[in-house]
Each structure stands twice: as C-alpha cells, then as structure tokens.
XYZ file of C-alpha atoms in Angstrom:
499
model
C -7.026 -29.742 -7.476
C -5.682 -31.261 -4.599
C -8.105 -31.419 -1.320
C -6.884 -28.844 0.231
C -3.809 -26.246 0.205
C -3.948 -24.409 3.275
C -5.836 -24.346 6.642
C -8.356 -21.891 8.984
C -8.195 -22.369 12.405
C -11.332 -22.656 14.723
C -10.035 -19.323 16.208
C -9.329 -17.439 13.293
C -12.636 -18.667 11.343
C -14.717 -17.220 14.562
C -12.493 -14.000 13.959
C -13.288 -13.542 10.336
C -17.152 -14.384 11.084
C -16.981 -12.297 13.487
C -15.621 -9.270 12.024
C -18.702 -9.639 8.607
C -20.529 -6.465 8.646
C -23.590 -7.486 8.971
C -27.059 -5.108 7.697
C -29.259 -4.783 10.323
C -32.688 -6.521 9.245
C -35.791 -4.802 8.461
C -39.080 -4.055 10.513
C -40.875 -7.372 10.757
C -37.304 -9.559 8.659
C -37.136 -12.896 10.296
C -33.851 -13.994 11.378
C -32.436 -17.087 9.738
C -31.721 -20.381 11.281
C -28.453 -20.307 13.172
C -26.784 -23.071 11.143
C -28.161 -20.819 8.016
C -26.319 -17.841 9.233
C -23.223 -19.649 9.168
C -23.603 -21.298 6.614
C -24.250 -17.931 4.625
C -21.443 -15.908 6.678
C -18.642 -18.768 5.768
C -19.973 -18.924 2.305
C -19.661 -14.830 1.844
C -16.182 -15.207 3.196
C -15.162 -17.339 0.666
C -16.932 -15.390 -2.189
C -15.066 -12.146 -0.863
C -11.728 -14.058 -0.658
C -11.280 -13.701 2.714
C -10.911 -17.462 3.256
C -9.445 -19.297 0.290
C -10.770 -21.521 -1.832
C -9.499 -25.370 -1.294
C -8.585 -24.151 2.546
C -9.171 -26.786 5.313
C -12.206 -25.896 7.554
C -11.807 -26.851 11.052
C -13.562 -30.314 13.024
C -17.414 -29.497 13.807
C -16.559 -29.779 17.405
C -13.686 -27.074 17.394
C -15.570 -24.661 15.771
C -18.700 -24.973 17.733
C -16.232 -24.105 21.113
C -14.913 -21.556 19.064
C -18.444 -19.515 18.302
C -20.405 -20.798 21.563
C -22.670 -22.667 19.675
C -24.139 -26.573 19.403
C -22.105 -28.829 17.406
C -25.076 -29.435 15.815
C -26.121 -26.089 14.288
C -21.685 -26.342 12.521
C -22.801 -29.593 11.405
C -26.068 -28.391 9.770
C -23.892 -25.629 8.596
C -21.257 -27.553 6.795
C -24.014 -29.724 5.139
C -25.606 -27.403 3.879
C -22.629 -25.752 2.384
C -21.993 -28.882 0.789
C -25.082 -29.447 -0.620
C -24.301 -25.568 -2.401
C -21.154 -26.496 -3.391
C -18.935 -24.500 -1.245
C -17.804 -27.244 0.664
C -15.997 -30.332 -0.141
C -15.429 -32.986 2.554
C -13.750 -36.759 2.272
C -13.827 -39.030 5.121
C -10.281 -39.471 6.886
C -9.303 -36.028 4.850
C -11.980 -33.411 6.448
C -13.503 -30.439 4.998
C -11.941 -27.969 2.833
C -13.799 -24.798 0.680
C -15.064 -24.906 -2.773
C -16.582 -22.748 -5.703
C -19.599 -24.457 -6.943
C -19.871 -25.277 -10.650
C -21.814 -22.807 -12.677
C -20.810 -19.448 -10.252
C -20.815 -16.850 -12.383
C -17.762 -16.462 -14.480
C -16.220 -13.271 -14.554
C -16.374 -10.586 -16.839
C -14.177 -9.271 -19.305
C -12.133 -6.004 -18.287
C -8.487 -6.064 -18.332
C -7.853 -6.342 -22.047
C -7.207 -2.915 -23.561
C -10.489 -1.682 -25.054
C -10.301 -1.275 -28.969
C -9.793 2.634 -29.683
C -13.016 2.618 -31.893
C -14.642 1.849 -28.563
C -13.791 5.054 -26.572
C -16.502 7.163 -27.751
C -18.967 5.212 -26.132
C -17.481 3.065 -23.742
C -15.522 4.641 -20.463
C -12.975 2.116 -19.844
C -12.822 1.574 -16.082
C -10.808 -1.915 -17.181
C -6.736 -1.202 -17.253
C -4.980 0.631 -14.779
C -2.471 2.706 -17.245
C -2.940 6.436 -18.026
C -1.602 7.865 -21.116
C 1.948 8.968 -21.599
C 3.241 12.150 -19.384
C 4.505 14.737 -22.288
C 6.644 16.037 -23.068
C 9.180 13.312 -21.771
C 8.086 10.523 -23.532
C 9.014 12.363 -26.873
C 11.921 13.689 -25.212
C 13.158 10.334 -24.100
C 12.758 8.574 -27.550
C 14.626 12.114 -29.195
C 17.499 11.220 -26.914
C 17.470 7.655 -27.759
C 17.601 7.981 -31.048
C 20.664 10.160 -30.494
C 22.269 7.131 -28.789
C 21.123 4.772 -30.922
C 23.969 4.546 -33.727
C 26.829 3.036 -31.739
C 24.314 0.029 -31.199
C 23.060 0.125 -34.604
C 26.954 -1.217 -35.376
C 26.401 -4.288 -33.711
C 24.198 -7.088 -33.870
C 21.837 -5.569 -30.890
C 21.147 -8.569 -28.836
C 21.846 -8.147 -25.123
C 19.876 -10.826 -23.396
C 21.167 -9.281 -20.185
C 20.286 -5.588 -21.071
C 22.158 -2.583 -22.322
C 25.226 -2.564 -20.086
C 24.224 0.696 -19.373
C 20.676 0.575 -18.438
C 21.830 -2.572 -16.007
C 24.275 -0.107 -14.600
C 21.693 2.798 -14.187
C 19.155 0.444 -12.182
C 21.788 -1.274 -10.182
C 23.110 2.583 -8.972
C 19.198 3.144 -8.746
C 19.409 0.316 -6.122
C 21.958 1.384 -4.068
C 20.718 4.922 -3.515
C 18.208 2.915 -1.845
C 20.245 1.725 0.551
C 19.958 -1.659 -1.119
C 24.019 -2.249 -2.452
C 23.274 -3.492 -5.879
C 25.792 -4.647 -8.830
C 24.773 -4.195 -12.542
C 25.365 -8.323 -12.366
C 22.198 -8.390 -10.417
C 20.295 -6.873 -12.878
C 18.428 -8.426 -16.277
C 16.166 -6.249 -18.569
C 12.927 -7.659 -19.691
C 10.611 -7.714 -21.803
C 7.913 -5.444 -19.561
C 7.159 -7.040 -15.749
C 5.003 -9.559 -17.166
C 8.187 -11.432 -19.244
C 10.152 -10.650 -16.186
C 7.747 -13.029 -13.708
C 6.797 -15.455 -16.835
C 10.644 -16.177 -16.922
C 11.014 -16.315 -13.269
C 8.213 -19.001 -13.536
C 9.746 -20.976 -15.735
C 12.902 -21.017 -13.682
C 11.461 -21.645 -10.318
C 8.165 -23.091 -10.282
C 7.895 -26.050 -13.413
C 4.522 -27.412 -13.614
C 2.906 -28.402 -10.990
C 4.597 -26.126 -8.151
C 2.883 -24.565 -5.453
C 2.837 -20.591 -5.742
C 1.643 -18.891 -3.043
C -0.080 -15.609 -4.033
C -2.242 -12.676 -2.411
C -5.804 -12.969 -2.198
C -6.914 -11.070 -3.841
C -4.183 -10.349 -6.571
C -2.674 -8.984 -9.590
C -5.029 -11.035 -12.214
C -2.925 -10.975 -15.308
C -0.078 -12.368 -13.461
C -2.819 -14.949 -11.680
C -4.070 -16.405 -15.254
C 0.077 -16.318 -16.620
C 0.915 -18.114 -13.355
C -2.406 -20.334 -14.208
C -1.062 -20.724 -17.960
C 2.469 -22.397 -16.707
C 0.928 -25.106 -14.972
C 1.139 -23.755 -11.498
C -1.053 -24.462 -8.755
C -1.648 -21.343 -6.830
C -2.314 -20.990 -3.431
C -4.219 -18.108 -2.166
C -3.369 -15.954 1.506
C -6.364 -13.411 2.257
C -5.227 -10.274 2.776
C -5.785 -8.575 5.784
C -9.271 -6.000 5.854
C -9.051 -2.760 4.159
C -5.704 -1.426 3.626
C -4.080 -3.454 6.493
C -1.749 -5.578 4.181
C -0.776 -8.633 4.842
C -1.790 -11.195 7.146
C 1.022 -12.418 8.872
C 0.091 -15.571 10.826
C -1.949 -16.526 7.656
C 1.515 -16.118 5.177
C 3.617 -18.112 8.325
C 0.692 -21.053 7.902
C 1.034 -21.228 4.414
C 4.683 -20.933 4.055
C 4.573 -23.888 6.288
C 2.363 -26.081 5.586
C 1.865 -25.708 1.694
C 5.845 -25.396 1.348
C 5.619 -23.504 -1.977
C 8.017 -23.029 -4.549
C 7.643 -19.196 -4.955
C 5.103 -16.109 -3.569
C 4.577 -13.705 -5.412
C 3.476 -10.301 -3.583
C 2.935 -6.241 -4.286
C 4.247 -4.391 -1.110
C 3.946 -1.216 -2.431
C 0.751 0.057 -2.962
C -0.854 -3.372 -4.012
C -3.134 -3.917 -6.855
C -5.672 -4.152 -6.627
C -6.133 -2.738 -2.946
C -3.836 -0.174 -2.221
C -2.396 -1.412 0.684
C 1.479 -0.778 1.456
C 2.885 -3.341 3.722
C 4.599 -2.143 6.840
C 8.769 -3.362 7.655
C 7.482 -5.695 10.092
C 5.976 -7.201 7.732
C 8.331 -7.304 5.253
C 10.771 -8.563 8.132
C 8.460 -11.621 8.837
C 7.925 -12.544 4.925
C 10.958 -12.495 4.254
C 11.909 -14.330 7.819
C 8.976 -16.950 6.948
C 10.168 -17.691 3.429
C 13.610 -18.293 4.111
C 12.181 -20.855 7.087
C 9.985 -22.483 4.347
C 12.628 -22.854 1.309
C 10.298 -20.249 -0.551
C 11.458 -17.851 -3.216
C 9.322 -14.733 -2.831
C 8.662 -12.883 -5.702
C 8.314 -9.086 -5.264
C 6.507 -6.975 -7.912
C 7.377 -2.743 -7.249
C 5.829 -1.916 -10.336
C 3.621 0.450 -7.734
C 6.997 1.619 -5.889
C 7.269 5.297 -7.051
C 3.353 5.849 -6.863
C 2.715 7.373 -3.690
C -0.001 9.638 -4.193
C -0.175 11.229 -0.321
C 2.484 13.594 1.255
C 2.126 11.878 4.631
C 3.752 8.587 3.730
C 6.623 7.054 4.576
C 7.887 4.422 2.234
C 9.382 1.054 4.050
C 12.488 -0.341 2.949
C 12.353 -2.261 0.211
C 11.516 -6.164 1.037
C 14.955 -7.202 -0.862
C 16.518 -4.915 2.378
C 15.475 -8.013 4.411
C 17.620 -9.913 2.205
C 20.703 -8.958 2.942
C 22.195 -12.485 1.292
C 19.898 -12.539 -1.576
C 19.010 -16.229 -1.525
C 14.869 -15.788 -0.741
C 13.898 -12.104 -2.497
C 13.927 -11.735 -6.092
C 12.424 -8.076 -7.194
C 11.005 -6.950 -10.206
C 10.437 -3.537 -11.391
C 9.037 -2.090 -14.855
C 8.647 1.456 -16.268
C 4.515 0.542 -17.476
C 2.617 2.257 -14.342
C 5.405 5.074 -13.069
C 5.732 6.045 -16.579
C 3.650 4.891 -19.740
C 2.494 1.000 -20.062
C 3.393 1.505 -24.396
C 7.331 1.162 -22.523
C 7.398 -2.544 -22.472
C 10.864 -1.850 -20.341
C 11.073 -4.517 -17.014
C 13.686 -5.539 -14.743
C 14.277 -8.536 -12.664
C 17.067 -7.783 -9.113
C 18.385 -10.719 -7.917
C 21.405 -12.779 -6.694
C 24.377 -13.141 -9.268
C 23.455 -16.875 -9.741
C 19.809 -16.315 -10.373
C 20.746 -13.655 -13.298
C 22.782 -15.929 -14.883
C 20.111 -18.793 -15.072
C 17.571 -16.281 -15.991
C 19.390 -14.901 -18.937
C 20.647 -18.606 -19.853
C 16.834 -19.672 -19.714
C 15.852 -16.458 -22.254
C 17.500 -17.970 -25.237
C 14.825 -20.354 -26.228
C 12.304 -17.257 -25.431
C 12.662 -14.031 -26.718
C 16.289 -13.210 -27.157
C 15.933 -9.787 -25.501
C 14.120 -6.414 -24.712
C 14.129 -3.784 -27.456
C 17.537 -1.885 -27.701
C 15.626 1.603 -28.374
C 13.027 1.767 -25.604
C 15.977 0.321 -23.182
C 18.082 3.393 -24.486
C 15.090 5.845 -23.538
C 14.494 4.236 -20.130
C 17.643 4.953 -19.703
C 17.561 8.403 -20.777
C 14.746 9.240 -18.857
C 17.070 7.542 -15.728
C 20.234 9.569 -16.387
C 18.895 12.873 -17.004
C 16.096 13.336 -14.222
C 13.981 13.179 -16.962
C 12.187 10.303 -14.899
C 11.535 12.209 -11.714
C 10.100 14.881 -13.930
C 7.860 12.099 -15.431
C 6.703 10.657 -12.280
C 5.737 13.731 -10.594
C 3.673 14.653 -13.767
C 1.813 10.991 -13.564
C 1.578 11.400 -9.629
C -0.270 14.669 -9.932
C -2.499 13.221 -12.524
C -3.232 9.534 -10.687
C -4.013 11.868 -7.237
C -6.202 14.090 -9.323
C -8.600 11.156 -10.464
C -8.338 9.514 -7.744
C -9.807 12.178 -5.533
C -12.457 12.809 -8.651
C -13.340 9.140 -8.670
C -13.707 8.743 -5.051
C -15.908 11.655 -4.541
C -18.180 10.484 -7.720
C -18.615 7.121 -6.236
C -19.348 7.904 -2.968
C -21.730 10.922 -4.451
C -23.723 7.917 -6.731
C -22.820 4.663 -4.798
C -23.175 5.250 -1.495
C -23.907 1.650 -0.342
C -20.405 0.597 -1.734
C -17.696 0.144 0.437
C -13.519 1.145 0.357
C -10.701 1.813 1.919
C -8.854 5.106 -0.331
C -5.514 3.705 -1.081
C -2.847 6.280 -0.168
C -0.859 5.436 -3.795
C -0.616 3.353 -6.500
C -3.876 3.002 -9.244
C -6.376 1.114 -8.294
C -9.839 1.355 -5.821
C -10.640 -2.144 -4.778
C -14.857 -1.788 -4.343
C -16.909 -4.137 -2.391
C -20.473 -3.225 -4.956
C -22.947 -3.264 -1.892
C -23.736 -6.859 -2.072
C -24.127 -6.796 -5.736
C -22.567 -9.507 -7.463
C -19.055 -7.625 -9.234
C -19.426 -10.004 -12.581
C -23.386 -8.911 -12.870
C -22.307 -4.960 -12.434
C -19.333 -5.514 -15.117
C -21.858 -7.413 -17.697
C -24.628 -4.886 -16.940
C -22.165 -2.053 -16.858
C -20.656 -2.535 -20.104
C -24.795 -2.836 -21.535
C -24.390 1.097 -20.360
C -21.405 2.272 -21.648
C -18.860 1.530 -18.560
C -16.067 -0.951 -18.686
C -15.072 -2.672 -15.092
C -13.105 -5.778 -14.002
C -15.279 -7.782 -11.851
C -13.571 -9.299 -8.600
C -13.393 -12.653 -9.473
C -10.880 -11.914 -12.208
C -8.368 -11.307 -8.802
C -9.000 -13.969 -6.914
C -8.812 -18.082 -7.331
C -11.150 -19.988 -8.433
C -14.453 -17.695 -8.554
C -13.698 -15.651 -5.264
C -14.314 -11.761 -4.625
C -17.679 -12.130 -6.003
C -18.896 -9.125 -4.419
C -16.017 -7.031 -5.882
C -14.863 -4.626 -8.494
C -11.754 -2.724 -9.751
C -11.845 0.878 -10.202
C -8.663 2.369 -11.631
C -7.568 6.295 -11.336
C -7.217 6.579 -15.100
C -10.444 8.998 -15.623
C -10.827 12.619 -13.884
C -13.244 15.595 -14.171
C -16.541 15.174 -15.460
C -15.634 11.787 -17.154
C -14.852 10.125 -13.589
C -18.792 11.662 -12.531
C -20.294 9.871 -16.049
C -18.543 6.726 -14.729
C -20.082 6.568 -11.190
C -23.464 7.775 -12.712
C -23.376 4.720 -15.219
C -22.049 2.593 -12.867
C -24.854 3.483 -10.543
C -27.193 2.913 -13.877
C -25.407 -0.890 -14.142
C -26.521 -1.625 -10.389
C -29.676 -0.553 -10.528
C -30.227 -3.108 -13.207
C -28.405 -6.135 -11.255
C -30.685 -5.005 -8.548
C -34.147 -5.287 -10.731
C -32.640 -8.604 -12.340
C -32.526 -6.446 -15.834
C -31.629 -8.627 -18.643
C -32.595 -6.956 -21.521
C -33.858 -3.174 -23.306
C -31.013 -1.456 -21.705
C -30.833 1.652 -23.878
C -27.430 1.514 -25.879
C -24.695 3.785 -24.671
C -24.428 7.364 -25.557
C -20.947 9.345 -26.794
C -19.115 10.920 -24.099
C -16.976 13.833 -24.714
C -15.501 15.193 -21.267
C-alpha cells in the first residue's frame, strides 16, 4: 500500500473527536490519561470508518492547537498508536492510519446461505427478498411469448435486445434525463455492469475512490481487479456524503473512478441531497474522475414524505464524468441477473467492444421479461408489491431491535434495504461468529469498509418480518451476550424456526 491516500486536517480531526459519543464513566471509573483518550478516540474512528485507513494524520503541533492541548500529550498519543498498530509514520513522509495485523477478520455473511440451512439459520446476510408474485411468472409467460422471433437468430446482442435498450433509454428521459437507446448496454446483473466498467477505466493499479463504508461485494470485485481503493467517510447517520472530504480526495488522490450509491445507500440508507450531487459531480469533472453511480436502490423509497433528487447523471448534462448503472436484483427479484450501464455514446461502444473476450452477452429470455415487466406496468405493479413488503420488515425489524438491543445505535433509513448498526461497542465480526453459533446469520462491518474498518458494525437487511424479524433480534441479543462474557464454546446448537 502506498503511505498514504488521502489526508485529515487538524480541524476536521478535532471535529470528528469531537463529535465521539462518549459513555459517561461509572461511580468511582478513573479517567484515562489524556494522550490515552486520544489515542483510543482516533483509534475508534478509524475502526468505525470514520477516518480512513492509510489517511495522513496531521503534524503533532497542529493538532495540539487544534484540541487545546500540549504537544506532548498528541505526541504520546501518536506513539502509542503506533506501538498498536494503527499508526504508521516515516520520517520526511509523516503519519498516516493503519489496521494492525491480526484485527479480527471479518465474518462470513453475504454469500447466499445454502437452502438446507433455513430451518435453523435466519439469514440476516443478503439484502434480496423473494420474488413479488404473481409478476415474476407473469413476466417469464410473456417472454416466452416473445421469445420465437429471437429463437431464429443466433441470440447474441452484446449491446442488449434493441428493445429493452430502447425501453430503459425512454425510462431515462421520463426522468428528465434525455437518453438515446445508444447510451444504453445490458449486462450481465450490476455486478458485470461495474466489473466491465473496471476493466475499462481503472487497469491495475488505479486509484478508485469509494464510500466508507460501502457496497462490499463491489469493494472485494474492485479489490479482485487490482485496484487500489481509496476510502471517503461518510458523513454521521443518514447525512450522506461528506463534501469537503470527496473535494480533498478528488484532489489530492486524483483517482481514476468513484464509485457511489446516492439513492438510498447500502449499507446506510442515506439519500444524498442535489447539492450534493451538484458538487460530486462539479469535483469530479475538476479532478479528471469518472464517477461511477450505482441506482440499484433508486425505486426503493420506503417513506411517503420523500422527495427523490435528480438523478446525479442530471449534473451531467455532457456526459463525460457520470456513468450510471441500474439492475432489476433489489426493485424486483435478485434470481433476474438483468443490469444496465447509461453512459456517453463513446463509452457504450468501448464497453460492448471490451465484452467480447468476457461473456458475450446477458440472457435473451430474462432481457425479454425485464422488458415485459417495463412495457406493460407490470414493473410498477412489482415494485409497489416489494415496497410494501421491504417497509413492512423494516418497521418489524426496527422495533425488535430496539425492543432486545437497546444499547445499539441507528439512524432508520427512509428506503432502500439495509439497517447499518453500530452493536453497542461490541466488536461486529465477534456478534456475526457468535451469532451464527445461535442460529442468526449477519455481515459484520468490516466486510464494508477497507482494510479492517467498521469494527463496531453490522448489517441488518429488511428481508425478515413478523415474528421471524423478533427471533432475529432475540438471537442476536443471545450472540452479544456471549461476545460480552467472552463465550467461546457450549453455545447450545440452534433450534428450527417456523414463523
């Protein structure tokens, strides 16, 4: 890894340290050391994400103006970070954060669990909900009606069916965004859509900047091309992005690509405001920076009350810094491997040039039911039904979490799938490896973040309701209990569920 990738400022450190929510100590607690308490507060901030691992740390002397305090009690600080492992530091080069060897790795959680597995095992670890009936059935019915004029020729359209790119690029405009069905290429799901987009943009060894914390499949695929990521820290809760962080990064890193969720991000919720869409976009095209925009989230709003921004592409008016990509796997059923990459003309046509040496193209049968679903209103239908159903556990799940786990803290997203946890200063990978002892499946928050951060984190997904979502919490509650004790062993095996 190179020293460091991006920079906190003496202000902006004191800020974040500031802002830690600290538990008030107990009758007769002794207060740390002031160098300790630093040391611990910048070392929880990295853990939690909230400054990035491999960032530059400012000079002793500007953070001790910064908090009031000797220069002394920073330097003691920073020591004693190094000697942990959280803090690197070269002479002529400064100090920049670190994850110590031997953190705890995370745990397992977003592979799909094995169906042999459900009857004991609530899996808390994807973020899909089965398909919304009767228009999955309905939309295969109808492809298969449409299928035999294709079933004539030899069915490869690297682009896309000309009429599904035709369907998304009218989809587009009703946005307001003008869109041509030459700006469109169907993919293999939104996963083959960034993986090619990867490939184009970002070779090996490119910088791409990414949320912290973030989407982690498309972390480790991002990981698995050779790119060196660069993390931004979101902003608390469900404030979105940071902007003077993202303008820092854009210019000083100078990445290749971004890659960012503005609609209901996973795993936080959040839903970035225009303004900040407007500076992103504004920042990026400063920097020479392609940013990557996933709206697999879009068309999940779960609350009445919201107001969806303009898409960030609607920033882009001449296409040359926002490439989007969409997929049918959370607004509709994840089994629909059906993606779709919105671009400029130029970047198409390099992107479908690139796909011959990868996998030829998407499937001509679920493209013709996507596009069923699209031309018939059969989608709308479908996304209201999955709406309903995400709001519904995700009112279930909050209400069983905060009934079992009241020490854990979150911000209720207002759409989207996904509850981003802070596990009341449990370590996340210790209540996914004890959790899955009792019969509950969770992502840990590491498995989001670079390089071991969001320690103190898990992923809870709205794919469980009812009296299933109150089992979870109550296990759950079971699994921190035993991080708590420092459990390791005769954990009673997990009992069937049936809701």
């Amino acid at each position: 890894m190179a020293q460091w990738t991006s920079a906190v400022g003496a202000t902006q450190l004191a800020r974040l340290l500031t802002s830690q929510q600290t538990r008030p100590a107990g009758p007769g607690t002794r207060r740390p050391p002031a160098y300790r308490a630093l040391a611990d507060g910048i070392r929880m901030l990295v853990l939690e994400g909230r400054v990035p691992v491999a960032a530059r740390l400012p000079a002793e002397r500007e953070l001790a103006v910064s908090l009031a305090v000797s220069r002394t009690t920073v330097a003691a600080a920073y020591e004693a970070l190094r000697t942990e492992g959280f803090l690197e530091s070269r002479r002529g080069a400064g100090s920049w954060t670190a994850v110590p060897a031997g953190n705890p790795l995370p745990a397992r959680g977003l592979e799909p669990l094995p169906p042999e597995a459900l009857g004991s095992m609530i899996d808390l670890g994807c973020a899909a909900l089965p398909a919304p009936e009767p228009w999955l059935t309905r939309a295969v019915q109808g492809a298969l009606e449409e299928l035999p004029p294709y079933a004539h020729t030899h069915g490869d359209f690297p682009a896309g069916l000309p009429a599904l790119r035709q369907m998304l690029a009218e989809r587009y405009t009703a946005r307001g965004i003008p869109t041509m069905p030459e700006q469109i290429m169907v993919t293999t799901g939104a996963m083959g859509a960034i993986d090619a987009i990867c490939h184009l943009f970002a070779p090996r060894g490119e910088r791409i900047a990414v949320e912290s914390p973030s989407y982690a499949n498309i972390l480790q695929l991002m990981r698995e091309t050779g790119a060196r990521l660069v993390p931004v820290a979101m902003s608390e809760g469900l404030g979105g992005w940071d902007m003077d962080r993202w303008r820092q990064v854009l210019r000083d890193a100078a990445p290749r690509l971004a890659y960012v969720v503005a609609d209901f991000h996973n795993p936080t919720g959040a839903l970035a405001d225009e303004d900040q869409r407007r500076g992103l976009v504004d920042a990026a095209r400063s920097a020479g920076t392609v940013v990557v925009v996933d709206e697999t989230m879009t068309e999940l709003r779960l609350d009445e009350d919201v107001s969806m921004p303009r898409p960030v592409c609607g920033f882009d008016p001449a296409g040359s810094t926002v490439i989007t990509v969409g997929s049918a796997s959370k607004a509709f059923w994840a089994g629909m491997r059906i993606g779709w990459v919105r671009a400029a003309p130029d970047v198409i046509r390099s992107l479908v040039s690139a796909r011959a040496y990868a996998d030829m193209g998407t499937p001509v049968l679920e493209q013709l039911a996507v596009n069923w679903l699209l031309s018939t209103g059969g989608w709308e239908s479908a996304v209201e039904v999955r709406r309903d159903q995400a709001r519904e556990n995700r009112d279930a799940l909050v209400a069983a979490v905060r009934r079992e786990l009241p020490a854990w803290e979150f911000a209720v997203p207002k759409g989207g799938l996904t509850l981003w946890a802070r596990a009341g200063g449990l370590s996340g990978s210790r209540v996914a490896e004890m959790g899955e002892r009792v019969g509950v499946r969770v992502p840990s928050g590491p498995r989001f973040g670079v390089d071991g951060a969001f320690e103190g984190y898990v992923r809870l997904p709205f794919t469980v309701g009812g009296a299933v979502a109150d089992e979870a919490a109550t296990r759950l509650a079971a699994a921190a209990r035993l991080v708590e004790t420092g459990a390791a062993s005769g954990v009673e095996a997990p009992r069937a569920f049936v809701a």
